Coordinates of N, CA, C and O in Angstrom, one line a residue:
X1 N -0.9 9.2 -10.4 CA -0.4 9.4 -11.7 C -0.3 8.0 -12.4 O 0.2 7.0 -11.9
X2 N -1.0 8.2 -13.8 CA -0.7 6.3 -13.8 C 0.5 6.4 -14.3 O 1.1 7.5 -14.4
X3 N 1.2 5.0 -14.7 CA 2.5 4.4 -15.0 C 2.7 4.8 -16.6 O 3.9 5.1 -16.8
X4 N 1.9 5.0 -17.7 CA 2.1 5.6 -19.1 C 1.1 6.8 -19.0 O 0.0 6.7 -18.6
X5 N 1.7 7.9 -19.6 CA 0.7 9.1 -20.5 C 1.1 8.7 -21.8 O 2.3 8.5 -22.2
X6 N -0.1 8.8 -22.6 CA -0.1 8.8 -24.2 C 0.2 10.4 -25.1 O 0.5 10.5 -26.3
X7 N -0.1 11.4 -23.9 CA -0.1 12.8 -24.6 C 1.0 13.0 -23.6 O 1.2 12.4 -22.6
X8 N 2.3 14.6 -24.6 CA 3.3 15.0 -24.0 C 2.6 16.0 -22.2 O 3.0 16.1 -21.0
X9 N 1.7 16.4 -22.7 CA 1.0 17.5 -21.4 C 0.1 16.8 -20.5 O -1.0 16.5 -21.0
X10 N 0.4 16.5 -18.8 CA -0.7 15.7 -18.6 C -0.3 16.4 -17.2 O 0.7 17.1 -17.1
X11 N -1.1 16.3 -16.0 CA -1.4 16.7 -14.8 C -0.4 15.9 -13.7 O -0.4 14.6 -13.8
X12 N 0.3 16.4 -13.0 CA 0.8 15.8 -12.1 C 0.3 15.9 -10.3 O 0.5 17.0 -9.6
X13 N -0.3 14.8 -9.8 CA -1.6 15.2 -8.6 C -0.7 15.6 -7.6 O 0.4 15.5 -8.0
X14 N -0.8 16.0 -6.4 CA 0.0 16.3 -5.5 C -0.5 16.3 -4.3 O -1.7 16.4 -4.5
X15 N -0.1 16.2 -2.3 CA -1.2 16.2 -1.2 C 0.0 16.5 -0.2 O 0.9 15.7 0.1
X16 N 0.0 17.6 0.1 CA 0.4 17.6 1.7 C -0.4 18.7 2.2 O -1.2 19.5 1.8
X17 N 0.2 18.5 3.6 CA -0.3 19.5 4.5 C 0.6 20.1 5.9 O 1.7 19.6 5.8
X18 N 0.5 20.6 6.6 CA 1.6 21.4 7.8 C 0.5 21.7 9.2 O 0.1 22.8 9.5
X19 N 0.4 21.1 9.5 CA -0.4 20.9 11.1 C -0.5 22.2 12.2 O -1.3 22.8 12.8
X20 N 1.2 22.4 11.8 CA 1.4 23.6 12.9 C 1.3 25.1 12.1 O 0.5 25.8 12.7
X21 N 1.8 25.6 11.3 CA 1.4 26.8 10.4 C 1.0 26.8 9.3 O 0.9 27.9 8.7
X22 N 0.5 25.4 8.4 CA 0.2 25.2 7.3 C 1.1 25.9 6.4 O 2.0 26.6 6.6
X23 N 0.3 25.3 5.1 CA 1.3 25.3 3.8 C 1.7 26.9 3.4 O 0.9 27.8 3.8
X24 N 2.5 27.1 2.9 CA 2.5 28.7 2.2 C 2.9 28.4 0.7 O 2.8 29.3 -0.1
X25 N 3.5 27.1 0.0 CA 3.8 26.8 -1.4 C 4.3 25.3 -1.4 O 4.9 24.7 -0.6
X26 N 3.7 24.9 -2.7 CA 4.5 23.1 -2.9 C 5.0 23.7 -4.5 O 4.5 24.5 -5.3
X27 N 6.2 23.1 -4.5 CA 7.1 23.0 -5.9 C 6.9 21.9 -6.2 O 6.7 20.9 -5.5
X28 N 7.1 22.0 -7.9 CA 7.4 20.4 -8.3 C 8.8 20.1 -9.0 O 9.2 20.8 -9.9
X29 N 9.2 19.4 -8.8 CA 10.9 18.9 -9.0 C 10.4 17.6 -10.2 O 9.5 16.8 -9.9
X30 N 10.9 17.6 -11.3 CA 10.8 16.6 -12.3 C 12.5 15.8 -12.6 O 13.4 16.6 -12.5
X31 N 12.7 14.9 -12.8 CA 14.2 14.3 -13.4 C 13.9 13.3 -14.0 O 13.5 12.2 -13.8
X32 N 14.3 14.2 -15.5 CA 14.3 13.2 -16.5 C 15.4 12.1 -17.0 O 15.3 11.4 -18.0
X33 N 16.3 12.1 -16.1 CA 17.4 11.7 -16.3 C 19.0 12.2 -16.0 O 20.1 11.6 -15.9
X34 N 18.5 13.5 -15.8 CA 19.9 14.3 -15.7 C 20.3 14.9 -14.5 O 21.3 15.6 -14.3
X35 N 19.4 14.4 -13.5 CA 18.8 15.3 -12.0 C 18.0 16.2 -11.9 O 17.7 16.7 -13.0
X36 N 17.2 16.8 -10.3 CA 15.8 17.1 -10.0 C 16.1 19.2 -10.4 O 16.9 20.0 -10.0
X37 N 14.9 19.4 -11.3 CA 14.7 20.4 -11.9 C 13.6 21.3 -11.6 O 12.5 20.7 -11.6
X38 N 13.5 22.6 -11.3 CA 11.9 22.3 -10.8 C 11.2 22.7 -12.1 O 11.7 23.2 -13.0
X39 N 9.8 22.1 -11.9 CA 8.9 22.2 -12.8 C 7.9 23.5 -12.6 O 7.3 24.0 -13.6
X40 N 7.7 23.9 -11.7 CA 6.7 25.2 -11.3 C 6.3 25.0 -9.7 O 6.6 24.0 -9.1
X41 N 5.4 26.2 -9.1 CA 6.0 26.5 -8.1 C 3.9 26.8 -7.7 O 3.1 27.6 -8.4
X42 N 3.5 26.2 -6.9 CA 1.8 26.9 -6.9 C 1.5 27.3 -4.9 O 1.8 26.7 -3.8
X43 N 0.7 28.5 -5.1 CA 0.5 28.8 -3.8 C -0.9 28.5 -3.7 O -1.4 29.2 -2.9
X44 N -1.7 27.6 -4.1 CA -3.1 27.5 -4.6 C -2.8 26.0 -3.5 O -2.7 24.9 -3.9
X45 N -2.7 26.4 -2.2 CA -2.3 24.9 -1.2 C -3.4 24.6 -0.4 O -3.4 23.8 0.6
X46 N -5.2 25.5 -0.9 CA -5.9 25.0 0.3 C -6.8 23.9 -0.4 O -7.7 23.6 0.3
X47 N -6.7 23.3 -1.6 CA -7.3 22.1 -1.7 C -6.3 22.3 -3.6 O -6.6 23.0 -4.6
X48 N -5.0 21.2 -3.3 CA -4.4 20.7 -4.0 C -5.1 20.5 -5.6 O -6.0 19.7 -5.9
X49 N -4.6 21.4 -6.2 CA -4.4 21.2 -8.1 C -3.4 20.6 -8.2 O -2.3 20.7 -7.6
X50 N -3.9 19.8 -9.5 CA -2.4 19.2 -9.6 C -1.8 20.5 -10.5 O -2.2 21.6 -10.7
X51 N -0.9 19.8 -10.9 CA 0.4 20.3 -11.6 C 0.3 20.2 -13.2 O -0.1 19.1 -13.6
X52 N 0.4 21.0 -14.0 CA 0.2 20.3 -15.5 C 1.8 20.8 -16.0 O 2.4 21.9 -16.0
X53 N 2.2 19.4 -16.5 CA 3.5 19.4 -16.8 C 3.0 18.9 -18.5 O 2.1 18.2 -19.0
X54 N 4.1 19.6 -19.1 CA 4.5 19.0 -20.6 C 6.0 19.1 -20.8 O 6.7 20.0 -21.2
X55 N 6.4 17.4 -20.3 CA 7.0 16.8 -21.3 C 7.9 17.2 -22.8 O 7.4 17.3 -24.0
X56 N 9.5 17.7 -22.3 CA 10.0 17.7 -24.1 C 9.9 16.6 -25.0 O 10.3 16.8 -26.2
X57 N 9.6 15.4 -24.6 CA 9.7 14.3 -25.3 C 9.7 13.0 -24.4 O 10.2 13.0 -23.3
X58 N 9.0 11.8 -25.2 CA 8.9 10.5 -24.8 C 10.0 10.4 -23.5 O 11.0 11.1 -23.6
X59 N 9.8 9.6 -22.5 CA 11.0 8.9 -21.8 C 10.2 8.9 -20.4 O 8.9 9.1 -20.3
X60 N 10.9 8.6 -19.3 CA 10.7 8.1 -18.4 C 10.8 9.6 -17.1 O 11.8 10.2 -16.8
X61 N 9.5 9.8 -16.8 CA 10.3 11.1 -16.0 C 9.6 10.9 -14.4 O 8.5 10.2 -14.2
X62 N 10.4 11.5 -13.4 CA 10.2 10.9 -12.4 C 10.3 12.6 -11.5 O 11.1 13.5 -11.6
X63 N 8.9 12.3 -10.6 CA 8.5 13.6 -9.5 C 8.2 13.5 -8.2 O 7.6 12.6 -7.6
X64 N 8.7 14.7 -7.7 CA 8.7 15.4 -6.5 C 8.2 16.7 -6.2 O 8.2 17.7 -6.8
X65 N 7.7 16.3 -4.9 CA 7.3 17.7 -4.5 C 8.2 18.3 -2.8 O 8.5 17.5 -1.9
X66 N 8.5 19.7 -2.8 CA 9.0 19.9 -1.9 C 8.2 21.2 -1.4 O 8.0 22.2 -2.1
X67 N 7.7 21.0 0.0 CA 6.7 22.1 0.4 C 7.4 22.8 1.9 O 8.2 22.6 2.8
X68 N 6.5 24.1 1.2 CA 7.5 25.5 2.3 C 6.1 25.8 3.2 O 5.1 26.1 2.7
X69 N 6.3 25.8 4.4 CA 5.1 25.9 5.3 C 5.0 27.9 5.5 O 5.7 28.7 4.9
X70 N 4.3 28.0 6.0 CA 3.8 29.4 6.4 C 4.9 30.3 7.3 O 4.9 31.6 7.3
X71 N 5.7 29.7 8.0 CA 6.9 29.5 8.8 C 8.3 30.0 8.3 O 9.3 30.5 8.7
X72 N 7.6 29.4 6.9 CA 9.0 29.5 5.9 C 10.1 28.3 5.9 O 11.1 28.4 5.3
X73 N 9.7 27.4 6.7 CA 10.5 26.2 6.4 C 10.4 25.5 5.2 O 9.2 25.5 4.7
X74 N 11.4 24.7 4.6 CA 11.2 24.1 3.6 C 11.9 22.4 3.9 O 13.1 22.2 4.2
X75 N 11.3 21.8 3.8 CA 11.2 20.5 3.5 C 12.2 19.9 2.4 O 12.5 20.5 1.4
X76 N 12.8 18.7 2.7 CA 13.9 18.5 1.7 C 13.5 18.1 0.8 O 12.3 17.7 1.0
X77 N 14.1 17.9 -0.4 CA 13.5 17.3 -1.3 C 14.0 15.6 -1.5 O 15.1 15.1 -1.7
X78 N 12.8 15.1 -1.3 CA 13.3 13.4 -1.2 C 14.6 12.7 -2.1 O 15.2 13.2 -3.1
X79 N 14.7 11.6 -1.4 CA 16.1 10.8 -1.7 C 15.2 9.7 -2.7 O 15.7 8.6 -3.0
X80 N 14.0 10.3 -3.2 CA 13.5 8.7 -4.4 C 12.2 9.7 -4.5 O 11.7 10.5 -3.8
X81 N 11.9 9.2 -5.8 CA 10.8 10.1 -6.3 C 9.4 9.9 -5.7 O 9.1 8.9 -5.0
X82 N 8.7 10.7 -5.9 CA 7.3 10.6 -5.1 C 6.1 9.7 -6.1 O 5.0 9.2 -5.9
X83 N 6.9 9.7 -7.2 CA 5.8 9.1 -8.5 C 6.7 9.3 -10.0 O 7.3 10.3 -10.2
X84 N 6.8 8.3 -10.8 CA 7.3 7.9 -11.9 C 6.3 7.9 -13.4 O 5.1 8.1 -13.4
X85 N 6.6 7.8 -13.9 CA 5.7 8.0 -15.4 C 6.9 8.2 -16.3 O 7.9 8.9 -16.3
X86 N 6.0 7.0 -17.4 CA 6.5 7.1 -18.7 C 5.8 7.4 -19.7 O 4.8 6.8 -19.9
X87 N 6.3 8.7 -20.5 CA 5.3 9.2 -21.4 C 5.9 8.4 -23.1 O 7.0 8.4 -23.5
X88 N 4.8 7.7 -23.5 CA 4.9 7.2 -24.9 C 3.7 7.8 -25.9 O 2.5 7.7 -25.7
X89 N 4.2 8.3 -26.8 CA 3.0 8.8 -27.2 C 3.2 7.9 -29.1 O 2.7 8.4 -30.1
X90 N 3.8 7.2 -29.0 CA 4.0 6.5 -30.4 C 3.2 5.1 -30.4 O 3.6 4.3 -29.6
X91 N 2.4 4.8 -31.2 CA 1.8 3.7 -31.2 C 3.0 2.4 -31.6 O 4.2 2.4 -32.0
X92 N 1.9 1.2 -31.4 CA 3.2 0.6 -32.5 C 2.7 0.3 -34.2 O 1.6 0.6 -34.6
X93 N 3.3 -0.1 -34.9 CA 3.6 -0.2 -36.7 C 3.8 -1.2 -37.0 O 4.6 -1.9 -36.3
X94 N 3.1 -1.6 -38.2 CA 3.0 -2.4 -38.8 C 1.8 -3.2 -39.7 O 1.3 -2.5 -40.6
X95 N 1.6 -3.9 -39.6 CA 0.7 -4.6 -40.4 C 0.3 -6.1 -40.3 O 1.1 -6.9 -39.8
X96 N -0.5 -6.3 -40.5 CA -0.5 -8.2 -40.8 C -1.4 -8.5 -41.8 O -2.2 -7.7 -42.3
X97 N -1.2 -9.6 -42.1 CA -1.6 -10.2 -43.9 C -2.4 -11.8 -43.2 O -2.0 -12.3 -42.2
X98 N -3.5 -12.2 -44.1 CA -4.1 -13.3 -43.5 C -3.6 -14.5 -44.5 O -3.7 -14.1 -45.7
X99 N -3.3 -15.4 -44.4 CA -2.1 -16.9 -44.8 C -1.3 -16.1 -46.1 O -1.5 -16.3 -47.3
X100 N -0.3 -15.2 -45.5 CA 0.8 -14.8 -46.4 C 0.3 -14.1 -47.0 O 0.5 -14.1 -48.2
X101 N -0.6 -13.3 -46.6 CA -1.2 -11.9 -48.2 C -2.0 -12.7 -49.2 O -2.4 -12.0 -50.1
X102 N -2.4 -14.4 -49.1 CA -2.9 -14.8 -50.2 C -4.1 -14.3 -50.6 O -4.7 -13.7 -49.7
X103 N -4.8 -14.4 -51.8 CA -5.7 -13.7 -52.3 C -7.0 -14.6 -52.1 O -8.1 -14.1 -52.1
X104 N -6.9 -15.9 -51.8 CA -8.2 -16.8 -51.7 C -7.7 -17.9 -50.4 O -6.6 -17.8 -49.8
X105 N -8.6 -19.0 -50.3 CA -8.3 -19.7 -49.4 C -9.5 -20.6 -49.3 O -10.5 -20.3 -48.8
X106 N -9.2 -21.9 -49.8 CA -10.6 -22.9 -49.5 C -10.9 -23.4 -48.2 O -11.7 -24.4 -48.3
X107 N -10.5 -23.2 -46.9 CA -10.8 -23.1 -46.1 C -10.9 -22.4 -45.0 O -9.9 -21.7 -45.0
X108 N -11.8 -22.3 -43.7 CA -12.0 -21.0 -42.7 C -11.1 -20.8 -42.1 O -11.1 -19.7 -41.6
X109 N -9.9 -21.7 -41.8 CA -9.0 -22.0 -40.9 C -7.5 -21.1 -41.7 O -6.8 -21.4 -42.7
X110 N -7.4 -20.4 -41.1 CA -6.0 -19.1 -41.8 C -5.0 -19.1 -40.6 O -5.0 -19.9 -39.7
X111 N -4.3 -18.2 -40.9 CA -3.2 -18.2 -40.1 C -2.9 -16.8 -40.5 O -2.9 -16.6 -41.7
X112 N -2.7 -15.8 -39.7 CA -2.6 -14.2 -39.3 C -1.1 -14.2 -39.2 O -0.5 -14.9 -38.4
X113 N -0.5 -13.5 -40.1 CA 0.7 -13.3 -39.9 C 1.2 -11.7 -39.4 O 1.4 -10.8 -40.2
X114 N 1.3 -11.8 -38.1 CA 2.0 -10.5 -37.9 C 3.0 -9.9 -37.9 O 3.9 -10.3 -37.1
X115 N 3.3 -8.5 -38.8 CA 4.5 -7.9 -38.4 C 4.6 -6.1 -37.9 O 4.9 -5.0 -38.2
X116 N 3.9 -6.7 -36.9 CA 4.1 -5.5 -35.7 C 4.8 -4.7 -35.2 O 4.9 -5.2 -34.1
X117 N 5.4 -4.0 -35.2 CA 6.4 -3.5 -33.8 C 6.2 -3.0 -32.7 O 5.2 -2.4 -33.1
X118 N 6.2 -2.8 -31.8 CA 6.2 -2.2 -30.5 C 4.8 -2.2 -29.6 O 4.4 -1.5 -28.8
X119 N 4.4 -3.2 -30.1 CA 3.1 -3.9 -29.5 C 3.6 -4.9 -28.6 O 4.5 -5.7 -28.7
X120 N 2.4 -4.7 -27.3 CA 2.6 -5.9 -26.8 C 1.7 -7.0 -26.3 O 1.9 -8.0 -25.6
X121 N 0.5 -6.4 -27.0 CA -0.7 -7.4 -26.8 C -1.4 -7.3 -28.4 O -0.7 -6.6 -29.1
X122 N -2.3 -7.8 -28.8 CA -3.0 -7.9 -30.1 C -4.6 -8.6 -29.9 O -4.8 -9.4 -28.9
X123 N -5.2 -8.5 -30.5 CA -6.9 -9.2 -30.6 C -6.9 -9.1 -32.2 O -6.4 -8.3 -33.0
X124 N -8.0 -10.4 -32.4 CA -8.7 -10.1 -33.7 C -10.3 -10.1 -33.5 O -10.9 -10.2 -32.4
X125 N -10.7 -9.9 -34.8 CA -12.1 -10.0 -34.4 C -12.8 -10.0 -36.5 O -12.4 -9.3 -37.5
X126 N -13.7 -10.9 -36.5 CA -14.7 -11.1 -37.9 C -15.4 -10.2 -37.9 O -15.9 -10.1 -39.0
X127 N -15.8 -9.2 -37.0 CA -16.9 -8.3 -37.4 C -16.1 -6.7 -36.7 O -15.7 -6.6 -35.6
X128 N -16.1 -5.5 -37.7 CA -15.5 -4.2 -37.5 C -16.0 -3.8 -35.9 O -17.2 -3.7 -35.7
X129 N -15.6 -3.7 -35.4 CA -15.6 -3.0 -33.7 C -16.5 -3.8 -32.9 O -17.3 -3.2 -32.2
X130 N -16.3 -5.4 -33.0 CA -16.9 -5.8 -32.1 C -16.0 -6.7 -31.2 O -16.2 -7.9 -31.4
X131 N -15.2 -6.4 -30.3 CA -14.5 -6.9 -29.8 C -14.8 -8.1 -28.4 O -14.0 -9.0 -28.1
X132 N -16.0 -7.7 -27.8 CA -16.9 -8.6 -27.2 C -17.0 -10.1 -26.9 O -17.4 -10.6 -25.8
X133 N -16.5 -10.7 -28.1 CA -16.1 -12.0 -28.2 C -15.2 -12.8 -27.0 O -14.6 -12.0 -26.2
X134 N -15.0 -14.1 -26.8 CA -14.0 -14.7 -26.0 C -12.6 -14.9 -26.7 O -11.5 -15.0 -26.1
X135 N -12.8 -14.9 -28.1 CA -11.8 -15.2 -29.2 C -11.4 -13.5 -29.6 O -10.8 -13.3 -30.6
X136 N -11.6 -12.6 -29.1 CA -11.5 -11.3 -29.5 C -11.1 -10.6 -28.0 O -11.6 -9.5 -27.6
X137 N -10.3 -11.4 -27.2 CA -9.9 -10.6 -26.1 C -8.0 -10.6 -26.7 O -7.2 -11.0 -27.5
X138 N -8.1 -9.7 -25.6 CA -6.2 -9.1 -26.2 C -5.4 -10.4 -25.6 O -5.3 -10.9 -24.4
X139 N -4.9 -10.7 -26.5 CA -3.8 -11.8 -25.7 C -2.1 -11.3 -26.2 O -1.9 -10.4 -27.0
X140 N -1.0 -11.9 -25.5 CA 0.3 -11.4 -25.9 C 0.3 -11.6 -27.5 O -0.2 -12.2 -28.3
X141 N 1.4 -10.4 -27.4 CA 1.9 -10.1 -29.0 C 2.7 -11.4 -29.6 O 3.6 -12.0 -29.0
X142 N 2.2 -11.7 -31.4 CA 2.5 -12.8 -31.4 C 3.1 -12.8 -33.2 O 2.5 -11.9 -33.8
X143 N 3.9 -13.5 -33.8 CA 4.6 -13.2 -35.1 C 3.1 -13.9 -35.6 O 2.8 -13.2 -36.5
X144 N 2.3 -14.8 -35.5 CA 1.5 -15.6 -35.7 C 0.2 -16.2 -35.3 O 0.5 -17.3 -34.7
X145 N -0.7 -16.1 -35.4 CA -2.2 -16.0 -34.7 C -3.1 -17.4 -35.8 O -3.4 -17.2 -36.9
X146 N -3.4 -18.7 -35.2 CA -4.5 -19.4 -35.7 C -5.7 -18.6 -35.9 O -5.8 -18.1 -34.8
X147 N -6.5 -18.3 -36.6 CA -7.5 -17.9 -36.9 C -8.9 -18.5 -37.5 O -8.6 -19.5 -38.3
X148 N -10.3 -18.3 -37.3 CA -11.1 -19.2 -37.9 C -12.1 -18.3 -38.9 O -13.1 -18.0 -38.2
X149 N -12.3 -17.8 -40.4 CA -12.9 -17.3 -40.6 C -14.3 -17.1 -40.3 O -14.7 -17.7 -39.3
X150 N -15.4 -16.2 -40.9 CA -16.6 -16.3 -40.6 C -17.2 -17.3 -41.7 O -16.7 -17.6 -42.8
X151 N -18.1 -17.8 -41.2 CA -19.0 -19.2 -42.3 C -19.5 -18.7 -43.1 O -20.3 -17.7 -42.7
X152 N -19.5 -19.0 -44.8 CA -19.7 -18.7 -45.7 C -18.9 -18.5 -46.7 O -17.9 -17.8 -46.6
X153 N -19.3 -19.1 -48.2 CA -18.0 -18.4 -49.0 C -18.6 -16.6 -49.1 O -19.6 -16.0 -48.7
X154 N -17.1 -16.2 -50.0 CA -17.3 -15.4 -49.8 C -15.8 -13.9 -49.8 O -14.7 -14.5 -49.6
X155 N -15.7 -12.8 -49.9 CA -14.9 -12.3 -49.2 C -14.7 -12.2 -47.9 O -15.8 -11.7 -47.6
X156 N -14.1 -12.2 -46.7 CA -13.8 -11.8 -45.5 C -12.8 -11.4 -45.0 O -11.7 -11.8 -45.3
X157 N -13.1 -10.2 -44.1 CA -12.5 -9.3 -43.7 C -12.1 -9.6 -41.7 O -12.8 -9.8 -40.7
X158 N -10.7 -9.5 -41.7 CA -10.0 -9.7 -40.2 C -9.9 -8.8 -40.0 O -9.3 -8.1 -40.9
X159 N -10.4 -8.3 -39.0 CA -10.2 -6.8 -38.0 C -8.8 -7.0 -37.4 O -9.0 -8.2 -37.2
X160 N -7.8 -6.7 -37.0 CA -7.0 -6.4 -35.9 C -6.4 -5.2 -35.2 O -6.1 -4.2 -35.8
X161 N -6.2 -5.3 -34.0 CA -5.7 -4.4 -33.0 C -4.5 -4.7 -32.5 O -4.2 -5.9 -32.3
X162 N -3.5 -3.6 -32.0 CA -2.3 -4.2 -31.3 C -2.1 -2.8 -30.5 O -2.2 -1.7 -31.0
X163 N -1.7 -3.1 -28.9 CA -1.6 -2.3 -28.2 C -0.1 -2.2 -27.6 O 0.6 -3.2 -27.8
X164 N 0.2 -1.4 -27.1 CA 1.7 -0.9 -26.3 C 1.2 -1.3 -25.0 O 0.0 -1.7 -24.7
X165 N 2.3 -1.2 -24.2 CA 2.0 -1.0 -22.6 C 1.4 0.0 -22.5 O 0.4 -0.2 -21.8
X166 N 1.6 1.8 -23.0 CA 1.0 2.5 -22.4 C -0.5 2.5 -23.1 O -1.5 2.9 -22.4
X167 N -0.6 2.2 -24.1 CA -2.3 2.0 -24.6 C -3.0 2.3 -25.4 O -4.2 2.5 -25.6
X168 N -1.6 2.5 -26.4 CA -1.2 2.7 -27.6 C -2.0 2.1 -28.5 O -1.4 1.0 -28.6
X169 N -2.9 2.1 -29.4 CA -3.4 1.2 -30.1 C -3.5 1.6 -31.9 O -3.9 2.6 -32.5
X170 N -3.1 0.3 -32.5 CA -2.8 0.9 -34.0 C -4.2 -0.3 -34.5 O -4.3 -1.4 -33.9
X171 N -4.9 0.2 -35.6 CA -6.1 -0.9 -36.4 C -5.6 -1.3 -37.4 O -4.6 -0.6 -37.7
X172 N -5.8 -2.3 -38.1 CA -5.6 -3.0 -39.1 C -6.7 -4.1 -39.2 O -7.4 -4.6 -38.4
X173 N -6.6 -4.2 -40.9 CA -7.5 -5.0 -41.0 C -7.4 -5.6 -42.7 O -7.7 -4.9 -43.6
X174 N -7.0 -7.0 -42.9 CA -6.8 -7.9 -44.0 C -8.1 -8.7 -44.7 O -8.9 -9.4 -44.1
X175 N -8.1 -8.5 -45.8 CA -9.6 -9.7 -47.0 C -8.6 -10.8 -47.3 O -7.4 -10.9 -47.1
X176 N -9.6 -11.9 -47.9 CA -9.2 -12.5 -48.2 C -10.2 -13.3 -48.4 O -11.0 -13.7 -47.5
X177 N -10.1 -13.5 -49.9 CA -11.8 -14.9 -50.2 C -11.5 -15.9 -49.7 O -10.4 -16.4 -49.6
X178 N -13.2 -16.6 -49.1 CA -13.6 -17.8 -48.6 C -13.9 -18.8 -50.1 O -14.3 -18.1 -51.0
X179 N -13.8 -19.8 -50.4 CA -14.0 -20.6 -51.6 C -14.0 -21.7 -51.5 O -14.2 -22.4 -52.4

């Protein structure tokens, strides 16, 4: 399970097995915070489906599984979760302006001013979806970015991106004449 889901409904994987009478059911126990609840209950134990859980809302929720063998024993349910996830599904907001929102600029050399929220990496890039560049890889989130226009006068156009931890990503993109 990775560490962020971006959507509230996502799959939770699961693996055991019982040597001596095999499986007869695995539950899933979820705690969002308040203590372990179960999530649903599957007898489908001869080659493990996950689980599809949806989430009432963003936060941090944390899973277990507790399996009942053929026997009818049941297995305790662990003292620490089997797997953790945080579901964010909000990008982050905001905007950025290239040297203060100005409307021209006689030279290539600008300055990106960002006002972001809840980002924690950012890239720019001179040409719409080409991120490819060495100067267009994601570096930490920043109130402020040196920037180098493209050569020519002219209008030009800054692409930017800004990402969350879970992988959130919001576009933006500022003009501003070359002269």
């Amino acid at each position: 399970l990775d560490p962020y889901q971006t959507a509230l409904t996502f799959d939770v994987p699961w693996t055991g097995s019982d040597a001596t009478s095999g499986l007869q059911q695995v539950e899933l126990f979820v705690d969002a915070g308040s203590g372990w609840v179960s999530a649903g209950v599957t007898t489908d134990v001869a080659s493990p489906v996950p689980f599809s859980y949806t989430a009432p809302g963003e936060g941090t929720y944390a899973f277990a599984t507790v399996a009942t063998d053929l026997a009818g024993l049941v297995e305790d349910l662990p003292g620490s979760p089997d797997v953790t996830t945080t579901v964010d599904t909000t990008g982050p907001a905001g905007d950025f302006t290239i040297n203060g929102d100005a409307a021209s600029t006689g030279t290539p050399d600008v300055t990106l001013d960002v006002m972001v929220t809840g980002a924690e990496f950012l890239r720019f890039t001179n040409v719409a979806n080409q991120w490819d560049s060495p100067e267009s890889a994601w570096q930490p989130h920043a109130a402020s970015v040196a920037w180098v226009l493209s050569a020519g006068d002219g209008l030009k156009t800054v692409y930017g991106e800004f990402r969350d931890a879970a992988g959130n990503v919001l576009d933006r993109e500022d003009v501003i004449t070359l002269d």
